[in-house]
Tab-separated table of C-alpha atoms and ligand atoms in Angstrom:
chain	number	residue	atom	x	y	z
A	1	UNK	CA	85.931	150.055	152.674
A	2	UNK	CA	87.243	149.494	149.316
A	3	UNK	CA	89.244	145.775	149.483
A	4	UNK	CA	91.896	145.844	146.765
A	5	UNK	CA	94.814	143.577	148.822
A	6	UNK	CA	93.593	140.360	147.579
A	7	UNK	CA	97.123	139.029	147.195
A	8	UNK	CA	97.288	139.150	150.820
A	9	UNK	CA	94.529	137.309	151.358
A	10	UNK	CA	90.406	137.109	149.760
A	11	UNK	CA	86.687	137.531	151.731
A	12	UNK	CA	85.876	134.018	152.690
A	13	UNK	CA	83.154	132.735	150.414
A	14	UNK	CA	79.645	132.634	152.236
A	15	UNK	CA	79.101	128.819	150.934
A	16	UNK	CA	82.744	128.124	152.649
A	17	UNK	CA	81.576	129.333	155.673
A	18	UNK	CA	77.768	127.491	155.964
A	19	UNK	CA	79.785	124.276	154.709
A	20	UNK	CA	82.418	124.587	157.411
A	21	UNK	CA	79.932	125.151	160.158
A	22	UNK	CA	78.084	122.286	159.178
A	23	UNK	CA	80.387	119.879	158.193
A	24	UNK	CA	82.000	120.907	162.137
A	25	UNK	CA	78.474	120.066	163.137
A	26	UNK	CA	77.963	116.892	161.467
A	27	UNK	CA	81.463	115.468	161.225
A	28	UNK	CA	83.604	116.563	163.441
A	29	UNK	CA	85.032	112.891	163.839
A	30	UNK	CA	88.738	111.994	163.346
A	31	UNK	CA	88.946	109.972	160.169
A	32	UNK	CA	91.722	108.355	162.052
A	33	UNK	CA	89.355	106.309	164.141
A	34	UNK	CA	88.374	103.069	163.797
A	35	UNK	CA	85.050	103.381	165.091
A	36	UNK	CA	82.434	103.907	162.298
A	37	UNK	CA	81.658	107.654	162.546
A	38	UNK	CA	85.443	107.369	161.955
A	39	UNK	CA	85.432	105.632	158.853
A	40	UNK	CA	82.834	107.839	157.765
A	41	UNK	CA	85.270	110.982	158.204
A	42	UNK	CA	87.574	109.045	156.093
A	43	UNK	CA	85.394	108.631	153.675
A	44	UNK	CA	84.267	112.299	153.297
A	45	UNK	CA	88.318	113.022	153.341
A	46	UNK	CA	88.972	110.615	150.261
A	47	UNK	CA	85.387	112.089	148.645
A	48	UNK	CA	86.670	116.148	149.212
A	49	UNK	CA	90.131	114.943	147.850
A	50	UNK	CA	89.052	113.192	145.252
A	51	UNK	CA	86.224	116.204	143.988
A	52	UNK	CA	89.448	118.173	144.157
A	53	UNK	CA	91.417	116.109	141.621
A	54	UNK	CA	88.580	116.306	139.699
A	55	UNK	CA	88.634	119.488	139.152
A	56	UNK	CA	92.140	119.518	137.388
A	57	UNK	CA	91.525	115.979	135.348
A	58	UNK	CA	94.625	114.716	137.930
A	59	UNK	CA	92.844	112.459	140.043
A	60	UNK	CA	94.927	109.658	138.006
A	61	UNK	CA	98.316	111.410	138.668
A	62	UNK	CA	97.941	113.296	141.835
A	63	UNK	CA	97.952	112.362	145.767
A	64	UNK	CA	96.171	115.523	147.662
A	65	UNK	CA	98.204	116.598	151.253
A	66	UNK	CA	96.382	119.179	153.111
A	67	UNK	CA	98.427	121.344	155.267
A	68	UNK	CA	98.326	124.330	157.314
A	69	UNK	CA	98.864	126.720	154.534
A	70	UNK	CA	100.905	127.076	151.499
A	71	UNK	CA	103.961	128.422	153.645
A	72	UNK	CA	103.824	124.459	155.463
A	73	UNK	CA	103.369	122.754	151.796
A	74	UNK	CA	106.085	124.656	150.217
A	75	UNK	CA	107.973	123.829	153.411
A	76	UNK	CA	107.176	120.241	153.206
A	77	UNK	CA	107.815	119.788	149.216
A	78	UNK	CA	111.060	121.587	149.469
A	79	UNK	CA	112.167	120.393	152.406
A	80	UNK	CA	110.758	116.373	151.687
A	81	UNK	CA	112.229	116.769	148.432
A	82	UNK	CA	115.710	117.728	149.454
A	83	UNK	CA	116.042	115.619	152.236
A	84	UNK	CA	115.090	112.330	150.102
A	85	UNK	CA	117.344	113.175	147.492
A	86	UNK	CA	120.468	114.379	149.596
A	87	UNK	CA	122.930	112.066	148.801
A	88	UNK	CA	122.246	110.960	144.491
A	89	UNK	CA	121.075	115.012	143.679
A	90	UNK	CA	121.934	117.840	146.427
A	91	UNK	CA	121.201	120.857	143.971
A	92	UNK	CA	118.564	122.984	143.907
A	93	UNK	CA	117.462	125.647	141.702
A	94	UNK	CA	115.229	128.539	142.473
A	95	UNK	CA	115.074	132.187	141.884
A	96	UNK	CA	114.645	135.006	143.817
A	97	UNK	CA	110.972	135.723	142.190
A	98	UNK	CA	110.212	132.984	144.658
A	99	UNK	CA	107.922	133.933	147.827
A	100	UNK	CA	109.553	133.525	151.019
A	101	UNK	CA	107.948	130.580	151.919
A	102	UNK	CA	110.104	128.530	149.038
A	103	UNK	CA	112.859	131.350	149.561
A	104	UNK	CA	113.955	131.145	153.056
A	105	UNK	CA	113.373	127.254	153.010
A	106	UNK	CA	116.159	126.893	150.162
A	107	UNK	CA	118.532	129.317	152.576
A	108	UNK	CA	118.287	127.134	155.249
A	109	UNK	CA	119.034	124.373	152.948
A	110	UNK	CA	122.025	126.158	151.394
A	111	UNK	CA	123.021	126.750	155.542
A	112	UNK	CA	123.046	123.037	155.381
A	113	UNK	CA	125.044	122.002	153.156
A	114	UNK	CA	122.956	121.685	149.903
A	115	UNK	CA	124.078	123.486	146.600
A	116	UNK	CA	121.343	126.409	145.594
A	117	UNK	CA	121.976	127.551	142.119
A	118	UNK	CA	119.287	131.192	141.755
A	119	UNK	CA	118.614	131.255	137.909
A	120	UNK	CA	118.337	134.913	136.466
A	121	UNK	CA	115.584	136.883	136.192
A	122	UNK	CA	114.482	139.153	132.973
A	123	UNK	CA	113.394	142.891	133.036
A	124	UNK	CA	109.830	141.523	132.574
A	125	UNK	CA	109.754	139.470	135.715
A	126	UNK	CA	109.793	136.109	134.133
A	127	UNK	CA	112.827	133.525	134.933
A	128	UNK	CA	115.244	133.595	132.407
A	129	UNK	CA	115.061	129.693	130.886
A	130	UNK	CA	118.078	129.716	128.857
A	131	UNK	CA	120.179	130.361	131.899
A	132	UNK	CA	117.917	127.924	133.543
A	133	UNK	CA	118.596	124.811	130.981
A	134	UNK	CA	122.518	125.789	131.485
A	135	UNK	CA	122.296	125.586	135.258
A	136	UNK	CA	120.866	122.047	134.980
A	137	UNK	CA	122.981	118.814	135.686
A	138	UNK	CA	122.463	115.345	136.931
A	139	UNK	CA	122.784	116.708	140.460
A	140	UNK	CA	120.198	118.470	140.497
A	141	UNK	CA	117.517	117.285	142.746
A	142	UNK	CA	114.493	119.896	142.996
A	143	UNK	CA	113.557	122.891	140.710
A	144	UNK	CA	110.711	125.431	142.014
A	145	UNK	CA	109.288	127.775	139.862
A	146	UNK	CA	106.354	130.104	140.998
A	147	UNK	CA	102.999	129.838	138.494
A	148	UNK	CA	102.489	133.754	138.998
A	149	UNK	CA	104.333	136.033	140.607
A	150	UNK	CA	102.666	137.900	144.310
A	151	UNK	CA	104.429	140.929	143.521
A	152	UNK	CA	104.033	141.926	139.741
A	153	UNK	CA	101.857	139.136	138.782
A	154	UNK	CA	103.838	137.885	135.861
A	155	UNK	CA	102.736	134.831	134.746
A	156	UNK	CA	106.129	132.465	134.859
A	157	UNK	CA	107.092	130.195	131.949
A	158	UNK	CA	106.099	126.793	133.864
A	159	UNK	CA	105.758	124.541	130.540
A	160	UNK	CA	109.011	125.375	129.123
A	161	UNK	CA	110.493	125.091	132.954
A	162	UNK	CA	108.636	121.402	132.681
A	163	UNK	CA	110.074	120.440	129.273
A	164	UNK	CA	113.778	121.603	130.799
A	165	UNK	CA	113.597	119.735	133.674
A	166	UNK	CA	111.766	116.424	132.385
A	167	UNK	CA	115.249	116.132	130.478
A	168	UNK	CA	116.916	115.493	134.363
A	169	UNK	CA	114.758	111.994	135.505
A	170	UNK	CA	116.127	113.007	139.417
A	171	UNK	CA	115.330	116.476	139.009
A	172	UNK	CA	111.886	117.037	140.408
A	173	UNK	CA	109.608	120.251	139.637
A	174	UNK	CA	107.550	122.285	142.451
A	175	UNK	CA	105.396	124.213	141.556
A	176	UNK	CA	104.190	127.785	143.937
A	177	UNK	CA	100.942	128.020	142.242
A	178	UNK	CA	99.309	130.549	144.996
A	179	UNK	CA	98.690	133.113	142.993
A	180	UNK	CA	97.482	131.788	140.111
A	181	UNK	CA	94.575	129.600	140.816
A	182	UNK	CA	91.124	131.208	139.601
A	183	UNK	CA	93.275	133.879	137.578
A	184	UNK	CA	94.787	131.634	134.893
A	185	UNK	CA	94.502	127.892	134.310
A	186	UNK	CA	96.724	125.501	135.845
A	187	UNK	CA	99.394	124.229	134.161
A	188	UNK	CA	99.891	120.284	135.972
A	189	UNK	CA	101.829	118.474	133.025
A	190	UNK	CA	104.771	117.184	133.775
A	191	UNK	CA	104.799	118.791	137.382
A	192	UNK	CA	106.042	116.885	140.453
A	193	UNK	CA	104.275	118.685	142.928
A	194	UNK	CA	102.411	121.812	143.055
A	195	UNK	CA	100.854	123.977	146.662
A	196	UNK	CA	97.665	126.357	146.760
A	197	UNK	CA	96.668	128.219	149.812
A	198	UNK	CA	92.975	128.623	150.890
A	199	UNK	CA	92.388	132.104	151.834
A	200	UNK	CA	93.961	133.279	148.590
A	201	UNK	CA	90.309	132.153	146.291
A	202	UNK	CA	87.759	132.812	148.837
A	203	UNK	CA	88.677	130.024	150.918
A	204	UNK	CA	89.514	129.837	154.980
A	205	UNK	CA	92.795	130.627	156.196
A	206	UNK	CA	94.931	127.989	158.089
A	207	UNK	CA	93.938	125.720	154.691
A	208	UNK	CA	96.698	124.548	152.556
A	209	UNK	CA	96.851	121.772	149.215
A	210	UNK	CA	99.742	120.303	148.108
A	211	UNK	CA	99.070	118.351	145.134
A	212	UNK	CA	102.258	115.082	144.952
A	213	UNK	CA	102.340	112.801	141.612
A	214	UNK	CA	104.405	110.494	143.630
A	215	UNK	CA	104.534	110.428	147.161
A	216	UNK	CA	107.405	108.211	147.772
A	217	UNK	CA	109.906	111.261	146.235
A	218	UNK	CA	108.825	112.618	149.617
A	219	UNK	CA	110.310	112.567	153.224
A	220	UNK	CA	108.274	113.733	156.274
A	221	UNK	CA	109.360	117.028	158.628
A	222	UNK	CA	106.257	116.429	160.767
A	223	UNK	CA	106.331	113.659	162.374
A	224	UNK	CA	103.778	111.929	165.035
A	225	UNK	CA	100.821	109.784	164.057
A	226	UNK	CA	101.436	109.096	160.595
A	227	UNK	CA	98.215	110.882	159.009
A	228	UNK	CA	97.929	111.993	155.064
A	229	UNK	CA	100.006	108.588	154.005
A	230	UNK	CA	102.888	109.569	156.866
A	231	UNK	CA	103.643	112.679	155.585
A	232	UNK	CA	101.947	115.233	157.479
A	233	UNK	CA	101.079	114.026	161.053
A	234	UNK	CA	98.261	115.575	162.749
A	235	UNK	CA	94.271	115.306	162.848
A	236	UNK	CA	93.170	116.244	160.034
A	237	UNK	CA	91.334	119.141	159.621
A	238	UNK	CA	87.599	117.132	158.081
A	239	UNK	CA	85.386	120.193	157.726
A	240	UNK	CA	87.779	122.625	156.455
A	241	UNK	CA	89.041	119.942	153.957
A	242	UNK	CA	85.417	119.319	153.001
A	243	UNK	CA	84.281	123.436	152.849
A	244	UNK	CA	87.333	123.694	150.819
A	245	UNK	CA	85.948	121.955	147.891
A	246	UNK	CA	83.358	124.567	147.272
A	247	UNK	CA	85.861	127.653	147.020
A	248	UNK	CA	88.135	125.695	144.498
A	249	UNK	CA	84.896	124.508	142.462
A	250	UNK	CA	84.027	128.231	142.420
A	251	UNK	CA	87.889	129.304	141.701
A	252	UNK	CA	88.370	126.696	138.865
A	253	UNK	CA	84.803	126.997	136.822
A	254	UNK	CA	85.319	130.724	136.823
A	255	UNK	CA	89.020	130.916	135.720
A	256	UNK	CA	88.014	132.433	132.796
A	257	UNK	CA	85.059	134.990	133.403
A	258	UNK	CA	87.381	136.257	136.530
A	259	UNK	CA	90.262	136.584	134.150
A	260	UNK	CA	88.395	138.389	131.812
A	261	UNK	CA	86.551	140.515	134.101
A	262	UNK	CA	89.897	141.814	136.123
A	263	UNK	CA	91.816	142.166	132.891
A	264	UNK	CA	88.994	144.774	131.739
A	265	UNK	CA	89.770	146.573	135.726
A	266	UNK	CA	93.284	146.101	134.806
A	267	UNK	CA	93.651	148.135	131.565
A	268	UNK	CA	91.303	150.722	133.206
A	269	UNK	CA	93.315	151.050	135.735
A	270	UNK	CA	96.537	151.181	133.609
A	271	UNK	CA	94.897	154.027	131.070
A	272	UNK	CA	93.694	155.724	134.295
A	273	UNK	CA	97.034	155.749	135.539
A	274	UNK	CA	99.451	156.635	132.777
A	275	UNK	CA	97.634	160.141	132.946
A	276	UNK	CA	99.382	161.220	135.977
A	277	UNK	CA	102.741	162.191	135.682
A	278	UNK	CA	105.238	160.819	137.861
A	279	UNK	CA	103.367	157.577	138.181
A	280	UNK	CA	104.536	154.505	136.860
A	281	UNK	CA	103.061	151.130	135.737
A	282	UNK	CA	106.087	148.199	136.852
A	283	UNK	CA	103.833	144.725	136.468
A	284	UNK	CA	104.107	143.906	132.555
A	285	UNK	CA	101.266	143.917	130.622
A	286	UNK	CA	101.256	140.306	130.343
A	287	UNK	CA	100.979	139.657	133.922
A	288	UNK	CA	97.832	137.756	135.310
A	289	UNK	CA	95.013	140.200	135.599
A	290	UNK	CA	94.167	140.827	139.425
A	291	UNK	CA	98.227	142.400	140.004
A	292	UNK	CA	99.195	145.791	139.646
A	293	UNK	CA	102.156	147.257	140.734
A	294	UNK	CA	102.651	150.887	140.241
A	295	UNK	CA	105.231	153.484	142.014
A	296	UNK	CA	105.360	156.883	143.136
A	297	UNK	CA	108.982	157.623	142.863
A	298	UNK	CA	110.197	159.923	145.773
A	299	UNK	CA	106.790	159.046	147.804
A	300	UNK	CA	107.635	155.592	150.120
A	301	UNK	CA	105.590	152.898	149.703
A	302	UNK	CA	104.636	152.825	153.257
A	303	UNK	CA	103.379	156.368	152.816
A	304	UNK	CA	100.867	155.814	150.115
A	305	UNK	CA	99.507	152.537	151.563
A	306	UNK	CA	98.828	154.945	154.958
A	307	UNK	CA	97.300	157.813	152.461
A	308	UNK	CA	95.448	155.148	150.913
A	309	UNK	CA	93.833	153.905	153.540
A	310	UNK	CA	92.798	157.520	155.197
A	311	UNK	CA	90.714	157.163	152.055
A	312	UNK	CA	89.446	153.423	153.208
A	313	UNK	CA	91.330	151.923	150.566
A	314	UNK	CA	92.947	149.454	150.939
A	315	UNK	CA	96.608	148.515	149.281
A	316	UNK	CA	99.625	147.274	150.122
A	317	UNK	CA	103.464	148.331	149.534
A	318	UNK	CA	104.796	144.157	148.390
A	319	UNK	CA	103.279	141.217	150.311
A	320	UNK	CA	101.900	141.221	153.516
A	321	UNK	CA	104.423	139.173	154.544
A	322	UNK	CA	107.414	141.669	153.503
A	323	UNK	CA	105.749	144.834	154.069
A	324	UNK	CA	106.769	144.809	157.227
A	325	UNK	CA	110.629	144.850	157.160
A	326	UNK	CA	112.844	147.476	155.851
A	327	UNK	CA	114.100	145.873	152.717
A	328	UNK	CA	113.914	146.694	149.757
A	329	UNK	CA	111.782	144.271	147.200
A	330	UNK	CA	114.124	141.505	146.236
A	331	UNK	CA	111.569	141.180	142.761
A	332	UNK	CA	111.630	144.792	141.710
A	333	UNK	CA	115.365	144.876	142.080
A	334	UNK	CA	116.223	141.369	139.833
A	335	UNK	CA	113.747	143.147	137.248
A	336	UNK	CA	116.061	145.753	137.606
A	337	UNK	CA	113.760	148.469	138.297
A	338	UNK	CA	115.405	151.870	139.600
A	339	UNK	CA	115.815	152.350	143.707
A	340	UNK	CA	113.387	154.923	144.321
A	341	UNK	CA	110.961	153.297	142.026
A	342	UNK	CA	111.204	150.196	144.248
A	343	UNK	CA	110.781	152.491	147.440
A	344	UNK	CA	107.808	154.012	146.475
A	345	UNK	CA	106.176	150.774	144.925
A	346	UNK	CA	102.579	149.628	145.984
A	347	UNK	CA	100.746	146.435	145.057
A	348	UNK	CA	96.572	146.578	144.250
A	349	UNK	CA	95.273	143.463	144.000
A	350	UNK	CA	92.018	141.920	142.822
A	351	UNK	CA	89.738	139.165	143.039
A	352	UNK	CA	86.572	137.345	141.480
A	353	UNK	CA	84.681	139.471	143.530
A	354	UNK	CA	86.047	142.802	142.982
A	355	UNK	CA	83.514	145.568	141.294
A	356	UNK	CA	83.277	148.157	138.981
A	357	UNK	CA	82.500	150.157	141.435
A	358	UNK	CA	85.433	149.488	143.726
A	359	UNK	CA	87.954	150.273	140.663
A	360	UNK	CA	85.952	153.683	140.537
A	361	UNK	CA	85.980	154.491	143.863
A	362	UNK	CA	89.466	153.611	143.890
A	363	UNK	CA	90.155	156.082	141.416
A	364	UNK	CA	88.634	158.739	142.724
A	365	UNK	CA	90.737	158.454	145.977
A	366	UNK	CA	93.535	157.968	143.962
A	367	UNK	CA	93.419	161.827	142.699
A	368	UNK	CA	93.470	162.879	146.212
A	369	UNK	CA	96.389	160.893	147.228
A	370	UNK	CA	98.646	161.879	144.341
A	371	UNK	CA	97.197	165.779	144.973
A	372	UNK	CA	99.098	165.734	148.573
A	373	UNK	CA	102.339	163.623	146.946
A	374	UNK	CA	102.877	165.209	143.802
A	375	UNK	CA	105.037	167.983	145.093
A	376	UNK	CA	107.195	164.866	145.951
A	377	UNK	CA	107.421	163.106	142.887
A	378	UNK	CA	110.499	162.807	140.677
A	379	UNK	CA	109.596	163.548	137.176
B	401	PLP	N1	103.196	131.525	147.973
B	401	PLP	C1	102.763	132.682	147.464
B	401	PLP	C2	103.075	133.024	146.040
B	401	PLP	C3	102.020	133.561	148.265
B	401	PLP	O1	101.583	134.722	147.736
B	401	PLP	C4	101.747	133.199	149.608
B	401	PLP	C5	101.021	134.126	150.503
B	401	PLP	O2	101.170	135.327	150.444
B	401	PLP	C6	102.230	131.972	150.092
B	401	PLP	C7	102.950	131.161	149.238
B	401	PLP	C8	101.994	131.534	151.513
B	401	PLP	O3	100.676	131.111	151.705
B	401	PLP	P1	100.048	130.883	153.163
B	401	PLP	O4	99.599	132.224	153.636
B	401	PLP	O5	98.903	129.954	152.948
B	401	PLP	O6	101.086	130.272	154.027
């Protein structure tokens, strides 16, 4: 099988695994306890978070959360965020590059009661920062800006986001930055609070990070025994948080080689592409290396992912999450890219650990799929 849906979700790494076993084996205690074997968990939890911080140079700045998953620390930034701030700054601004997981957490805010401003998106994917400094007032509370979009992979403009919003002291910045770790560096300057998900660098799933420069901006929606400094009740998960560490030292120290590496797939794949009539490229060229999003217009998305995968490829129309329901892709559309180029729009995806050989093999499938669509295709 030939794995290119890594924006859904990556191969655990083998060292994630042996260190999660182990760790489950060794120190399975609740940190939470006061007994010693207790304090020891605690201990190892500080240690993993503070290897973490590490990493980024933000062990100064930063308080580490772990969650559930990105979906729960989007949930919990947005949502603590907004609920802290209700009555001095009830505005919010977003866009609708967002993932669904910031998206439908800002609806239900708007539902109750809170102002949600959606700043405009250019034909390139990126949000449009002039509208964004002329949506900004002293009401605003919370800004959240993707690092890299899990549909096109544009990189978003999070520095000049940071130097709008620093100008509004309540306004605090959120950061989606998902997609982006182990593909391009960080960007933590002037961020309020930024969320990574596990599974997406060779990590476990169930495993989310969200990353808080001040934790008293931030109001609980979990509530119970008052774990990860009372904002996100619930043993904590000690081995996972410790196996962790190794997939994010692996993610983070090869940033660059990875980048390089799927940028080489990526123009490969782009020259390979633009032979075939019919086919287009829709990510940018800037976009962060391991996203391609191409369409087949006339030819449904859902088609080509099923011809795809007759072939043991695997692809996927936009995110795992979406590619389910029957709407059309909210990102494509802002970008303003034509109707039946959003309908027939898949997503290939790459990680550290794609191959040369798997971009090969890829193409080679990929003349027998567009052999039994071409007849379809609108020229
Ligand atoms: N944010 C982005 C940009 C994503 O791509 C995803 C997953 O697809 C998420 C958030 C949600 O992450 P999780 O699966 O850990 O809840």
């Amino acid at each position: 099988m030939i794995y290119l849906d890594n924006a859904a979700t990556t191969k655990p790494n083998h060292s994630v695994l042996e260190t999660y076993i182990k760790a489950n084996e060794a120190v399975y205690f609740n940190p939470n306890s006061p007994h010693k074997a207790g304090l020891q968990g605690e201990q190892l939890l500080q240690r993993a978070k503070n290897q973490i911080t590490e990493l980024f140079d933000i062990t100064s700045e930063f308080d580490l959360i772990f969650t559930s998953g990105a979906t729960e620390s989007n949930n919990l930034a947005i949502k603590g965020i907004a609920y802290k701030k209700k009555d001095v700054a009830d505005e919010i601004i977003t866009s609708v590059l967002e993932h669904p997981s910031v998206l439908e957490v800002v609806r239900a805010l708007e539902d109750e009661g809170f102002t949600v401003k959606y700043v405009n998106v250019t034909e390139d994917g990126q949000i449009d920062t002039d509208h964004l400094q002329s949506l900004m007032t002293d009401r605003v509370g919370l800004v959240t800006c993707m690092h890299v979009n899990n549909i096109m992979g544009q990189v978003q403009p999070v520095e000049k986001v940071s130097e709008i919003v620093q100008q509004y002291p309540k306004a605090h910045l959120h950061v989606d930055a998902v997609q982006a770790i182990g593909k391009v560096p960080l960007y933590f300057d002037h961020v309020d609070s930024l969320s990574l998900s596990g599974h997406k660098f060779h990590g476990l799933k169930g495993q989310g990070l969200l990353f808080v420069r001040n934790l008293h901006q931030l109001t609980p929606i979990i509530h119970g025994g008052g774990q990860e400094y009372g904002l996100r009740s619930g043993t904590v998960n000690l081995p996972m948080n410790v196996a962790v560490v190794k997939a994010l030292k692996h993610a983070v120290q090869d940033t660059e080689t990875t980048n390089e590496k799927l940028a080489y797939f990526n123009q490969s794949l782009r020259e390979f592409i633009q032979q075939y009539p019919g086919v287009y490229i829709n990510s940018p060229k800037e976009a962060a290396p391991h996203i391609l999003n191409i369409s087949f217009p006339g030819v449904k998305g859902e088609v080509l992912v099923n011809a795809f995968s007759k072939y043991d490829i695997m692809i996927s129309t936009t995110s795992a999450c979406a590619s389910k329901k029957a709407t059309l892709n909210e990102v494509l559309l802002a970008m303003n890219v034509d109707k039946t180029r959003v309908e027939g729009s898949i997503r290939i995806s790459m990680s550290s650990e794609t191959s040369e050989e798997d971009i090969e093999a890829f193409k080679a499938q990929f003349e027998n799929v567009y052999e039994e669509v071409k007849e379809l295709l609108q020229k």
